[in-house]
mmCIF file of C-alpha atoms in Angstrom:
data_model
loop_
_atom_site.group_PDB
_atom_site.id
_atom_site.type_symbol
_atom_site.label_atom_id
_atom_site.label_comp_id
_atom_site.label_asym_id
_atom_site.label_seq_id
_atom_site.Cartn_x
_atom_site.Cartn_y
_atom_site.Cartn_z
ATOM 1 C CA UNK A 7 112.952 168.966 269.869
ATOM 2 C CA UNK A 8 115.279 170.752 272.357
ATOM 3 C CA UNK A 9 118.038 168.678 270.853
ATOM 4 C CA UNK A 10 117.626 169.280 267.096
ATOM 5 C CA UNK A 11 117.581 173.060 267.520
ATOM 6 C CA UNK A 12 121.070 172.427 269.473
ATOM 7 C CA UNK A 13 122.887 170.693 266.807
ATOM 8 C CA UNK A 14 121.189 172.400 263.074
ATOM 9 C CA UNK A 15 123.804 175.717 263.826
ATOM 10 C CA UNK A 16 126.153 172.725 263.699
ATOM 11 C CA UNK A 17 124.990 170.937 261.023
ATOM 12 C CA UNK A 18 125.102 174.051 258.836
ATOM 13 C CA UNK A 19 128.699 175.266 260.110
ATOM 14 C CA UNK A 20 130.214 171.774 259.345
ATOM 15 C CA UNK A 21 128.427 172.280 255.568
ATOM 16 C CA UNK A 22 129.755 175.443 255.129
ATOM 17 C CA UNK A 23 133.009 174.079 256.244
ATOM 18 C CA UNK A 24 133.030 171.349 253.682
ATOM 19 C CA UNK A 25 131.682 173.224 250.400
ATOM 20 C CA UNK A 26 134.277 176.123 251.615
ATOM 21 C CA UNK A 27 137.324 173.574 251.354
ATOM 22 C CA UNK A 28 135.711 172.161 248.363
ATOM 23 C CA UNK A 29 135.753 175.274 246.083
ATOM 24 C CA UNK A 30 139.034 176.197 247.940
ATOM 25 C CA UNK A 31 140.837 172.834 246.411
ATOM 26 C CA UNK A 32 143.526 173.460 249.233
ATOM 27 C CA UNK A 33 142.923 175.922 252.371
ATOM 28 C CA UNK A 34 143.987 176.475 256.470
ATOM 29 C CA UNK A 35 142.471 176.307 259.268
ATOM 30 C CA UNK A 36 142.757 179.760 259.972
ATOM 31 C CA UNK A 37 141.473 180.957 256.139
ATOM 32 C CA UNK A 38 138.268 178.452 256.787
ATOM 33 C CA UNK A 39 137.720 180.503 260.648
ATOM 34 C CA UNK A 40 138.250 184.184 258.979
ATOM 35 C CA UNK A 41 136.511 183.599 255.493
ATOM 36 C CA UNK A 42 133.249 182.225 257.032
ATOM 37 C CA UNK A 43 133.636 184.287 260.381
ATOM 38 C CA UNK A 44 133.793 181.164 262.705
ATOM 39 C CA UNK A 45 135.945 181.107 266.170
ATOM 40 C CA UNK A 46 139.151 178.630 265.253
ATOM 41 C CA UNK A 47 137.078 176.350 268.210
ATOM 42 C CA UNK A 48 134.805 175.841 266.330
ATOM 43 C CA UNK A 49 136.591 175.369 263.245
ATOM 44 C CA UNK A 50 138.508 173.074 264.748
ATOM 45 C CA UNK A 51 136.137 170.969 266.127
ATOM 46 C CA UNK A 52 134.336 170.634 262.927
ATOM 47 C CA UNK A 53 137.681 169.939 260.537
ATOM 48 C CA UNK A 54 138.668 167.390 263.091
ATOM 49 C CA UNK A 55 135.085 165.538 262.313
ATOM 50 C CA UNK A 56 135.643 165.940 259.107
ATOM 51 C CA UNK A 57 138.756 164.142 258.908
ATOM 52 C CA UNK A 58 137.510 161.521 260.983
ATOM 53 C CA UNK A 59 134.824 160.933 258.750
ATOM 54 C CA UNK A 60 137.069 160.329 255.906
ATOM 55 C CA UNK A 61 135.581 163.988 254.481
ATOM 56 C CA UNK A 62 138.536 165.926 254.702
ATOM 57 C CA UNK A 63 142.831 165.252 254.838
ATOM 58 C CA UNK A 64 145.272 167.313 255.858
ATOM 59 C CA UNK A 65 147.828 166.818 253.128
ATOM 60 C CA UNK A 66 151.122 169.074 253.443
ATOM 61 C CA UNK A 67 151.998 172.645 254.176
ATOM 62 C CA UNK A 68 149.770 175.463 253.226
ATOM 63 C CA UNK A 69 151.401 179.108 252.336
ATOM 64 C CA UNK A 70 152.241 181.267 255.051
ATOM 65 C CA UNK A 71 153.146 185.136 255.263
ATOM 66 C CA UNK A 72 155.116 183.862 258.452
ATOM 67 C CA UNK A 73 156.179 181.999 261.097
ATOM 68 C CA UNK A 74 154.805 178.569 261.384
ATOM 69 C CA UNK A 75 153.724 176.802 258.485
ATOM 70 C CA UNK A 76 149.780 175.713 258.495
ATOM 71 C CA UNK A 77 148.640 172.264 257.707
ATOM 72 C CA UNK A 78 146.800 172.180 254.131
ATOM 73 C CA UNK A 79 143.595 171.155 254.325
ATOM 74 C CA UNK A 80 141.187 169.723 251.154
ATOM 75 C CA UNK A 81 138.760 167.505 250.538
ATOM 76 C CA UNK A 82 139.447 163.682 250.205
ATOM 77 C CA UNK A 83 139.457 162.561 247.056
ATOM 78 C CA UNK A 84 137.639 159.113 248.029
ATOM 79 C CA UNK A 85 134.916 160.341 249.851
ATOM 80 C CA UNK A 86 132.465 159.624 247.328
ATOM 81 C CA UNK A 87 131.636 159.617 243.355
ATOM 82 C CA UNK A 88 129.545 160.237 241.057
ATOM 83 C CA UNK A 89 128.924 159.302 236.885
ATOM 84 C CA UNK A 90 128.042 161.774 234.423
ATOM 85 C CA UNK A 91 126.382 160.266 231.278
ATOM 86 C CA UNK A 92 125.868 163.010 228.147
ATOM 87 C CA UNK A 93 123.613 161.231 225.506
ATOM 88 C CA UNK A 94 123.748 163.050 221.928
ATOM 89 C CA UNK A 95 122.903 162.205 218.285
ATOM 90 C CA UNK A 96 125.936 160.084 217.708
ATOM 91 C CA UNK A 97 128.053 159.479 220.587
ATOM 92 C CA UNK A 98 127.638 158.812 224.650
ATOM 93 C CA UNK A 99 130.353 160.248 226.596
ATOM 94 C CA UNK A 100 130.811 158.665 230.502
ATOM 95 C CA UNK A 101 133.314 160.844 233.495
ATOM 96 C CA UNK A 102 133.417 159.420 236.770
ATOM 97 C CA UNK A 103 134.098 162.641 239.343
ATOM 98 C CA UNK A 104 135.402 162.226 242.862
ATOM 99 C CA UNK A 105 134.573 164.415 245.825
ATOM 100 C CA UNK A 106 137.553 166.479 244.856
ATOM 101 C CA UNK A 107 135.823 167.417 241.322
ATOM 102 C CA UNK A 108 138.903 165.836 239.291
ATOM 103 C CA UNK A 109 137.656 163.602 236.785
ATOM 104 C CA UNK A 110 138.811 159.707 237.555
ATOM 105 C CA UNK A 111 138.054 158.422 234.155
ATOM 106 C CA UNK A 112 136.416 159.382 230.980
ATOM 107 C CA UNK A 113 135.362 157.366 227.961
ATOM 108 C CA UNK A 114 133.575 158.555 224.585
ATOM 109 C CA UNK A 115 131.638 155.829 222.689
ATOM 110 C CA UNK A 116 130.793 156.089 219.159
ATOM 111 C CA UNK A 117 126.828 155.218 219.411
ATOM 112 C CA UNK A 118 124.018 156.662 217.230
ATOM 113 C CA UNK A 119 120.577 157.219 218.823
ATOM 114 C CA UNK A 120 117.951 154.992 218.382
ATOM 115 C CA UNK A 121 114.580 155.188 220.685
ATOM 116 C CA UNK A 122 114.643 151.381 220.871
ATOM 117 C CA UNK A 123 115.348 148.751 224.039
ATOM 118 C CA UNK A 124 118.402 148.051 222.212
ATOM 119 C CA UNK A 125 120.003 151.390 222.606
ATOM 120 C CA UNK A 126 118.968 151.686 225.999
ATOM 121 C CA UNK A 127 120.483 147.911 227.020
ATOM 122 C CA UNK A 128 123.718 149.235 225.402
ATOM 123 C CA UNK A 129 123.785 152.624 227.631
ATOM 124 C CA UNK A 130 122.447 150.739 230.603
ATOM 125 C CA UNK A 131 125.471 147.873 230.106
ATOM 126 C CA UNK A 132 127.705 150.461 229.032
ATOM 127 C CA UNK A 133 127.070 152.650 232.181
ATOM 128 C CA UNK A 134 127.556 149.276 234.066
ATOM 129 C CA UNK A 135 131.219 148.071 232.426
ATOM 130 C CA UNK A 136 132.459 152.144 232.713
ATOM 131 C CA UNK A 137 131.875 151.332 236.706
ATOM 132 C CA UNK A 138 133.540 148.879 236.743
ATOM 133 C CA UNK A 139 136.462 149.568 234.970
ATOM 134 C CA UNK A 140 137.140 152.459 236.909
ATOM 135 C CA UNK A 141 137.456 150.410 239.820
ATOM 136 C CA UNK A 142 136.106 152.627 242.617
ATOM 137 C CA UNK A 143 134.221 151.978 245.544
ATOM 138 C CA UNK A 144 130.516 151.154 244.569
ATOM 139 C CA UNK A 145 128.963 151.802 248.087
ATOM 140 C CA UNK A 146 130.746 155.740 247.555
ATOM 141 C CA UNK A 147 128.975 156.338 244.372
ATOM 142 C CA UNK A 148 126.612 159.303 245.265
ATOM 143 C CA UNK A 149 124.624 159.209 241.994
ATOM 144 C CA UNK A 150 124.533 158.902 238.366
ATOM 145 C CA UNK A 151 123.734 162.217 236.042
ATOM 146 C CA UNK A 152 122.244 162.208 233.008
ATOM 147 C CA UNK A 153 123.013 164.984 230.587
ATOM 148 C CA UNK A 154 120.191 165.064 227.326
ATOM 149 C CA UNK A 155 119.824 167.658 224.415
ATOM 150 C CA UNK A 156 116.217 168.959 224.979
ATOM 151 C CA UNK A 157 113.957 170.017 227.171
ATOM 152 C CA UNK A 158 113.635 168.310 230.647
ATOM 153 C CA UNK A 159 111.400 167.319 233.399
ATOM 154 C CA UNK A 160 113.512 166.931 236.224
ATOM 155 C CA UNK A 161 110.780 165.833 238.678
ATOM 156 C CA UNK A 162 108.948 163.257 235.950
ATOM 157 C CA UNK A 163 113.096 161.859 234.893
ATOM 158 C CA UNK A 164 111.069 162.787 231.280
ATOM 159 C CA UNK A 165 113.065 164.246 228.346
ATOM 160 C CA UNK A 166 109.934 166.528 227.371
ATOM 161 C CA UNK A 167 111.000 167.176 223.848
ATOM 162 C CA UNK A 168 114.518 166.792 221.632
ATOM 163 C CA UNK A 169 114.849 167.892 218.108
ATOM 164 C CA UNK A 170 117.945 166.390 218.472
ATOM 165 C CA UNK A 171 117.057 163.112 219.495
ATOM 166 C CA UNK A 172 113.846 163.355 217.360
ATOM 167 C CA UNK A 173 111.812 162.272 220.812
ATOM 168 C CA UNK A 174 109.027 163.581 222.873
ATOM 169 C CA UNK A 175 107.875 162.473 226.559
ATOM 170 C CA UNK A 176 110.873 159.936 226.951
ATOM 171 C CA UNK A 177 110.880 158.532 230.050
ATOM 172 C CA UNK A 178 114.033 157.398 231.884
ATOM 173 C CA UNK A 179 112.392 155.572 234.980
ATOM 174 C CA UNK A 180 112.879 152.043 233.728
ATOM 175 C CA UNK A 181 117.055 152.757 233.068
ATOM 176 C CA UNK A 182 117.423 154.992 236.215
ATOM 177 C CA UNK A 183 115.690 152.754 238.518
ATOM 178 C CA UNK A 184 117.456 149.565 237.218
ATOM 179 C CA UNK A 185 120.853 151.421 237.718
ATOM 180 C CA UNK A 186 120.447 151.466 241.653
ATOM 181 C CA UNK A 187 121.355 154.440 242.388
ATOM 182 C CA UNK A 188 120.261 158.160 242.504
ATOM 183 C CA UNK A 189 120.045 159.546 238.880
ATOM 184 C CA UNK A 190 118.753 163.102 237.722
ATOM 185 C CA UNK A 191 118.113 164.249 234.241
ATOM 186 C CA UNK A 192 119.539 168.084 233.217
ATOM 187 C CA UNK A 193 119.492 169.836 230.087
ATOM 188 C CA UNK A 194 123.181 169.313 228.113
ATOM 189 C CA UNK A 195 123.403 173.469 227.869
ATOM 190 C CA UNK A 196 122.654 173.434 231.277
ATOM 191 C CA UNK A 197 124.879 170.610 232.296
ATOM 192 C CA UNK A 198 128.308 171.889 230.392
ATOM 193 C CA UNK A 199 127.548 175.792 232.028
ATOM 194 C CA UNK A 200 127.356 173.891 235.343
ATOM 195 C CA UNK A 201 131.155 172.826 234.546
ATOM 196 C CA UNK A 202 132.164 175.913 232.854
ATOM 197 C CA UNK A 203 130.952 178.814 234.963
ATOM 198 C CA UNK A 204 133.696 179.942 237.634
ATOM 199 C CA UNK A 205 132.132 179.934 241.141
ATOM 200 C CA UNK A 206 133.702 183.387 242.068
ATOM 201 C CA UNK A 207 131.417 185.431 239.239
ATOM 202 C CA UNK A 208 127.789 185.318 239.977
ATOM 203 C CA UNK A 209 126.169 186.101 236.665
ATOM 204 C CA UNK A 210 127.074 184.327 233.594
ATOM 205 C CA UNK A 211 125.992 183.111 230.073
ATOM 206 C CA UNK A 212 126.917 180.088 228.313
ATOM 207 C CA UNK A 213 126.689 179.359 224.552
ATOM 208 C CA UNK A 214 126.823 175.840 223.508
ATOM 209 C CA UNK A 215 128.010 175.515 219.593
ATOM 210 C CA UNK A 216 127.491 172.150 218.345
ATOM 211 C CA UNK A 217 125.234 170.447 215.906
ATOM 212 C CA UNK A 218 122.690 172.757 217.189
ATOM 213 C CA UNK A 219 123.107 176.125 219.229
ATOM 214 C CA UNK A 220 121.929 175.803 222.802
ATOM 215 C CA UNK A 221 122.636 178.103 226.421
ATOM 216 C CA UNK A 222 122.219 178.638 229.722
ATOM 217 C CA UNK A 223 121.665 181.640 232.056
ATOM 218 C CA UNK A 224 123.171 181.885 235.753
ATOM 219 C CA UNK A 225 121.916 185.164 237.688
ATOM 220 C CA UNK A 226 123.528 185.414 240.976
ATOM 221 C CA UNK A 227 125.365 182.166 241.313
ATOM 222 C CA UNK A 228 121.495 180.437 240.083
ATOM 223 C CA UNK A 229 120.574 178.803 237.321
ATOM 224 C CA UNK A 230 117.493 181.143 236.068
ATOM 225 C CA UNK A 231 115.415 178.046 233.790
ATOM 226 C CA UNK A 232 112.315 180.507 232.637
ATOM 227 C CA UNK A 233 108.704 179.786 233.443
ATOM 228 C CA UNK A 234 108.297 176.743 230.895
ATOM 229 C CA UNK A 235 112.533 175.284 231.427
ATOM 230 C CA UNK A 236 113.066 176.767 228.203
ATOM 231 C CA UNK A 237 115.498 180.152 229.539
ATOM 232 C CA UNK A 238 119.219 180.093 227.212
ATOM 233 C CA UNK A 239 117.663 178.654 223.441
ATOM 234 C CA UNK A 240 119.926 181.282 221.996
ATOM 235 C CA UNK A 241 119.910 178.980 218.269
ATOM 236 C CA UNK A 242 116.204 180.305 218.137
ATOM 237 C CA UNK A 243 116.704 184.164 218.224
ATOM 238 C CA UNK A 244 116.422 185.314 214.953
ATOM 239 C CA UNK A 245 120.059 187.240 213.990
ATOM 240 C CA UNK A 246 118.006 187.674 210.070
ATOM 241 C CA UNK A 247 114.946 188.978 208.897
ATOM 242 C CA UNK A 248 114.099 186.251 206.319
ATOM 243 C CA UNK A 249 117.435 184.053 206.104
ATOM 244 C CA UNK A 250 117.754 180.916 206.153
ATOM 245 C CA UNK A 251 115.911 177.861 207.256
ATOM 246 C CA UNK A 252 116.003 176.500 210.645
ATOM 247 C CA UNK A 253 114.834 173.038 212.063
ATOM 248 C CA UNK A 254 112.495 174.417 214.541
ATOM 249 C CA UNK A 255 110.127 175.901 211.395
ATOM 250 C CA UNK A 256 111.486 179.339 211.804
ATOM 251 C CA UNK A 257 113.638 181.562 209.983
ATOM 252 C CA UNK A 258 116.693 183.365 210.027
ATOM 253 C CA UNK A 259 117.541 181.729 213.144
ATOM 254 C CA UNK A 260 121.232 181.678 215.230
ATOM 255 C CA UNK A 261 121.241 177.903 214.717
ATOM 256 C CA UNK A 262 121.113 178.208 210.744
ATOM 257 C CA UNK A 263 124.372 179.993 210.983
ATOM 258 C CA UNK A 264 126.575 179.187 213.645
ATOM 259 C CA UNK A 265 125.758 175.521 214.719
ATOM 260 C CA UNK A 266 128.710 173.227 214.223
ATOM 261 C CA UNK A 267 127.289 171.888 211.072
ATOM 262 C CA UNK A 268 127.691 174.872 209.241
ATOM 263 C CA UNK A 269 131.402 174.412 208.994
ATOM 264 C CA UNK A 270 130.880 170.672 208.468
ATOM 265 C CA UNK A 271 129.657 171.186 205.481
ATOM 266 C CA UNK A 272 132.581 171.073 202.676
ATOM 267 C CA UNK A 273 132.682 173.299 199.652
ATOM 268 C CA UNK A 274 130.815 170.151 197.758
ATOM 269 C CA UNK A 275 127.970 169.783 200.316
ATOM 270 C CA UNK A 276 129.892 166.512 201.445
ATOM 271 C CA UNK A 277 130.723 166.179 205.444
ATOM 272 C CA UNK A 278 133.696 166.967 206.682
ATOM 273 C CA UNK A 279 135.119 166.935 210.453
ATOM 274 C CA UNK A 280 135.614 169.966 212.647
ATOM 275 C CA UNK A 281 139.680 169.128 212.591
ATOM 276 C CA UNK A 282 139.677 168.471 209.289
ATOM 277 C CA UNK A 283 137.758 172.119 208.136
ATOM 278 C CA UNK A 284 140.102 173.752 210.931
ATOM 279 C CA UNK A 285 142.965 172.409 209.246
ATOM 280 C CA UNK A 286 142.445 173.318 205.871
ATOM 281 C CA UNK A 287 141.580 176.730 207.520
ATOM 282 C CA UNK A 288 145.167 176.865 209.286
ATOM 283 C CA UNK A 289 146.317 176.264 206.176
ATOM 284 C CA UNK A 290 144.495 179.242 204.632
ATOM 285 C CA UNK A 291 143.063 177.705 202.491
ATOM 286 C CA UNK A 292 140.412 180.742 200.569
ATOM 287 C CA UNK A 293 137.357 179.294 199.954
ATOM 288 C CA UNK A 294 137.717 177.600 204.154
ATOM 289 C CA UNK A 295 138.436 180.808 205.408
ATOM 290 C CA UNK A 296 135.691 182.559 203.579
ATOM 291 C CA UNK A 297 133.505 180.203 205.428
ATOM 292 C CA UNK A 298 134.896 180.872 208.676
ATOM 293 C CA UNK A 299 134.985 184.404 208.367
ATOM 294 C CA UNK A 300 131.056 184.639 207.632
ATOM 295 C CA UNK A 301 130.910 182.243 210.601
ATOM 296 C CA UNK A 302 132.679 184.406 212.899
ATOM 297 C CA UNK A 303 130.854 187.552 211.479
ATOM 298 C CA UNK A 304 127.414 186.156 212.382
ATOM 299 C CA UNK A 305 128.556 184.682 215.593
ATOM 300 C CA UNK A 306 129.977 188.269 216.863
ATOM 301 C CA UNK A 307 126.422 189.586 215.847
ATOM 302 C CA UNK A 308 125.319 187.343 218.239
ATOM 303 C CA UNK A 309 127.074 187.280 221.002
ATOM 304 C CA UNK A 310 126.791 191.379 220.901
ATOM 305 C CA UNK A 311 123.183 190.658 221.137
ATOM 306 C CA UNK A 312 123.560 188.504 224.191
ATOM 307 C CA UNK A 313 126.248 190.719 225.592
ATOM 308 C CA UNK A 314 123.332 193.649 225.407
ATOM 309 C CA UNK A 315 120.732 191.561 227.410
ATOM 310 C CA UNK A 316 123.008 190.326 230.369
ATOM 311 C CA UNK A 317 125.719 192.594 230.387
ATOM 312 C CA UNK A 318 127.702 189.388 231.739
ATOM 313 C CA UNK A 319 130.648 186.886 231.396
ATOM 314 C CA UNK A 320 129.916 184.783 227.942
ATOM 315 C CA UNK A 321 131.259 181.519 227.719
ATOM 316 C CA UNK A 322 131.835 179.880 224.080
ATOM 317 C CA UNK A 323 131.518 176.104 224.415
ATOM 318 C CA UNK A 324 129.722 172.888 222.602
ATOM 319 C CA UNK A 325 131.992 171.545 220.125
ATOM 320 C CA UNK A 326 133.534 175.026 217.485
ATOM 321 C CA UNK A 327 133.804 176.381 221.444
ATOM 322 C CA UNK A 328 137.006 173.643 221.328
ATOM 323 C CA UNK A 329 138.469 175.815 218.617
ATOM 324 C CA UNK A 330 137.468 179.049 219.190
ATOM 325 C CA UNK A 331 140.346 179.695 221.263
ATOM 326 C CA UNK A 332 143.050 180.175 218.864
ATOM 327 C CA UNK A 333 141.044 182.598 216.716
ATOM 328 C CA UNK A 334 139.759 184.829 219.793
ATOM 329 C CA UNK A 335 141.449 187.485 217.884
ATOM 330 C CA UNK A 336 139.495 187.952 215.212
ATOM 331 C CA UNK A 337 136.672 187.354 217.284
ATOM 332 C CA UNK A 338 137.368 189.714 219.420
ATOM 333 C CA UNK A 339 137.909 192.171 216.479
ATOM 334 C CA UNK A 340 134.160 191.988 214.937
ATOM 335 C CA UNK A 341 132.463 192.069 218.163
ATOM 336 C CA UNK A 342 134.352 195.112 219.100
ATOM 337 C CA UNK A 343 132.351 196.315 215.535
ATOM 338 C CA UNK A 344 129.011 195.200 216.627
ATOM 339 C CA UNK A 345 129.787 196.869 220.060
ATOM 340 C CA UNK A 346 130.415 200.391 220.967
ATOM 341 C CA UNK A 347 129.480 200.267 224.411
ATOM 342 C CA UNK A 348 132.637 197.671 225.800
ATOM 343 C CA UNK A 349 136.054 198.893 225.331
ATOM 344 C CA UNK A 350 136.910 195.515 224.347
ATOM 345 C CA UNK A 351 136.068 191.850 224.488
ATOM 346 C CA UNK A 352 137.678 190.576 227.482
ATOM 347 C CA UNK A 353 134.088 189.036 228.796
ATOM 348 C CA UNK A 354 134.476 186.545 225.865
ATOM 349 C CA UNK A 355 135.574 183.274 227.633
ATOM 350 C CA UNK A 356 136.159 179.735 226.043
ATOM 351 C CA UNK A 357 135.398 176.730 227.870
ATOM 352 C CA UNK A 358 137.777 174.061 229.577
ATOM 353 C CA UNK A 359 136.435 170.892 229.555
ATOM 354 C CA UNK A 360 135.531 170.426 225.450
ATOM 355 C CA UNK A 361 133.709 167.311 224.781
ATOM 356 C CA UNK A 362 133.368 166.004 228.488
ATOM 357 C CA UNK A 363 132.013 169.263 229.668
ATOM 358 C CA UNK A 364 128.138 168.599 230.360
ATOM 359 C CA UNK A 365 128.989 164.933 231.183
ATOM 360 C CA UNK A 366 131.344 166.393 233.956
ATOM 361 C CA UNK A 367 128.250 169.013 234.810
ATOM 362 C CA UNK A 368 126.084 167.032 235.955
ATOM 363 C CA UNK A 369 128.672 164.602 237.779
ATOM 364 C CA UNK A 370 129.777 167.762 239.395
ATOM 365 C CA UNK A 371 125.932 168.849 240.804
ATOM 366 C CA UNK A 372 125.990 165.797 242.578
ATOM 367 C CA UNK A 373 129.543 165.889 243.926
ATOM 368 C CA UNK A 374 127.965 169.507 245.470
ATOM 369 C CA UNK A 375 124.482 167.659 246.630
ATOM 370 C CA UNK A 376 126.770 165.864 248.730
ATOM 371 C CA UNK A 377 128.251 168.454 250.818
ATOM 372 C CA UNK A 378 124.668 169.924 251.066
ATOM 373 C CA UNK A 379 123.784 166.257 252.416
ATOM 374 C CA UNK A 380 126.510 165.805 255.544
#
């Protein structure tokens, strides 16, 4: 007993160490002992473990404000992986993540959705070839994530419910358990704020804007899920008193006017892609920009209404968050109507990673799980 109360201080000092360096990217010995308030013995001690492990390198010369230049210290790259999987309507998209949070490989598969063996066969022998391809060490792979578009039961690997998907009470023991290796299941919103957030701001609100509108919620650094995992379903507050239809019964709805199928849908009803409808819209073409223009006017009605909950950071993702970018402008401009408590719009934020982003979420919680595990 004596002994295990000896070495947990240690235990947590060398974690501390390595998920310091980690959100660092590159760092010093001396910024790891002043930062986290450690003597540079101990700091010492516990880099030099880590590099022996294979945890950490010491990889050039880190900035100095003078004399002798500092090693550069930051996590090694081949410590360990792990595969993010993000299942939706029409496509599966696979990252592999190493313990230095760059993605390795990606790959995007054009796959509809079916809730039959056959489907799951393909993801499980997809999953399977993307390993393999990517040639990295199978014994490093920490764990495989699974991102889903619904509601989910982390502790039963159960997606409870998906519109989406058009499922309820899908299990993913059978896949998961066949994979060998850890898995966890994560809501996509979830997932994609996981990878957008930035770790130095502690409360946060992401908006996910694809074929339906989803979110997520971090208070202090935390994910906040609600009472019933159902926290950040922003597509289901109603933005109009009797407009139009939504899928979930209601009306008037976010997701009736800003999901990413609103601007699929060409002047003749037919489909159209995103790039195409931002094309013709870059090309200002009238009856395109109309649409946009009432799409940006109801999404700056929302977003206002966010903004006056959580008073935070708001994040634009999903797949019109890919586009938003260039038009941030305008944007800008009719929030700034909505609201007349911000002097401007500079909490508006667009996301990084576009299509890959709750794919590389939930390969990124486990890259973190390992830290927590040394």
């Amino acid at each position: 007993m004596k002994k295990s109360k000896i070495l947990e201080p240690k235990r947590i000092n060398r974690i501390r160490i390595a998920k310091f360096i980690s959100n660092k990217v590159m760092t010093s010995k001396a910024e790891i002992a002043q930062s986290l308030n450690l003597s540079m013995p101990t700091t010492l001690q516990n880099v030099k473990e880590l590099i022996n492990d294979g945890i950490v390198v010491e990889e050039g010369e880190y900035e100095s404000t003078g004399g002798r230049k500092a090693k550069a210290i930051s996590i090694a790259k081949d410590a360990g992986y792990s595969l993010g999987v993000d299942i939706t309507n029409n496509h599966l998209t696979l990252v592999m993540v190493n313990t230095k949070k760059e993605i390795v490989e990606s790959n995007r598969i054009s796959k509809k959705f079916e809730d039959k063996n056959s489907y799951y066969s393909f993801l499980k022998s997809s999953i399977s070839d993307f390993i393999e391809e990517t040639d990295v060490d199978k014994n490093r792979i920490i764990g495989i994530g699974f991102s889903l578009p619904g509601i989910v039961n982390k502790d039963e690997k159960l997606l409870s419910r998906s519109h989406t998907l058009r499922v309820n009470n899908l299990s993913f023991r059978d896949l998961g358990d066949s994979l060998n290796y850890p898995y966890e299941l994560e809501n996509d919103a979830n997932s994609a704020a996981y990878a957008e957030k930035d770790d130095e701001v502690g409360n946060a609100v992401y908006i996910s804007l694809s074929n339906t509108v989803g979110g997520a919620i971090y208070l202090d650094k935390s994910l906040f899920n609600g009472e019933n995992f159902k926290s950040g379903e922003f597509g289901h507050m109603i933005i109009e008193k009797n407009g139009k239809s939504c899928y979930c019964g209601k009306e008037g709805c976010m997701d009736a006017y800003c999901s990413a199928k609103i601007l699929q849908k060409s002047i003749d009803n037919s489909e159209i892609s995103l790039d195409e409808f931002f094309e013709r819209v870059r090309e200002n073409d009238k009856e395109y920009l109309e649409i946009w223009d009432r799409y940006l006017d109801d999404l700056a009605l929302s977003i206002t209404n966010i903004r006056m909950i959580f008073d935070s950071e708001i994040i634009l993702g999903g797949y019109v968050g890919r586009y938003i970018g260039e038009f941030m402008g305008e944007l800008s401009r009719k929030i700034e109507k909505y609201n007349n408590f911000d002097l401007d719009a500079s909490y508006i934020k667009t996301g990084r990673y576009g299509l890959e982003a709750s794919a590389y979420g939930i390969a990124l919680a486990f890259i973190d799980s390992f830290f927590n595990g040394l």
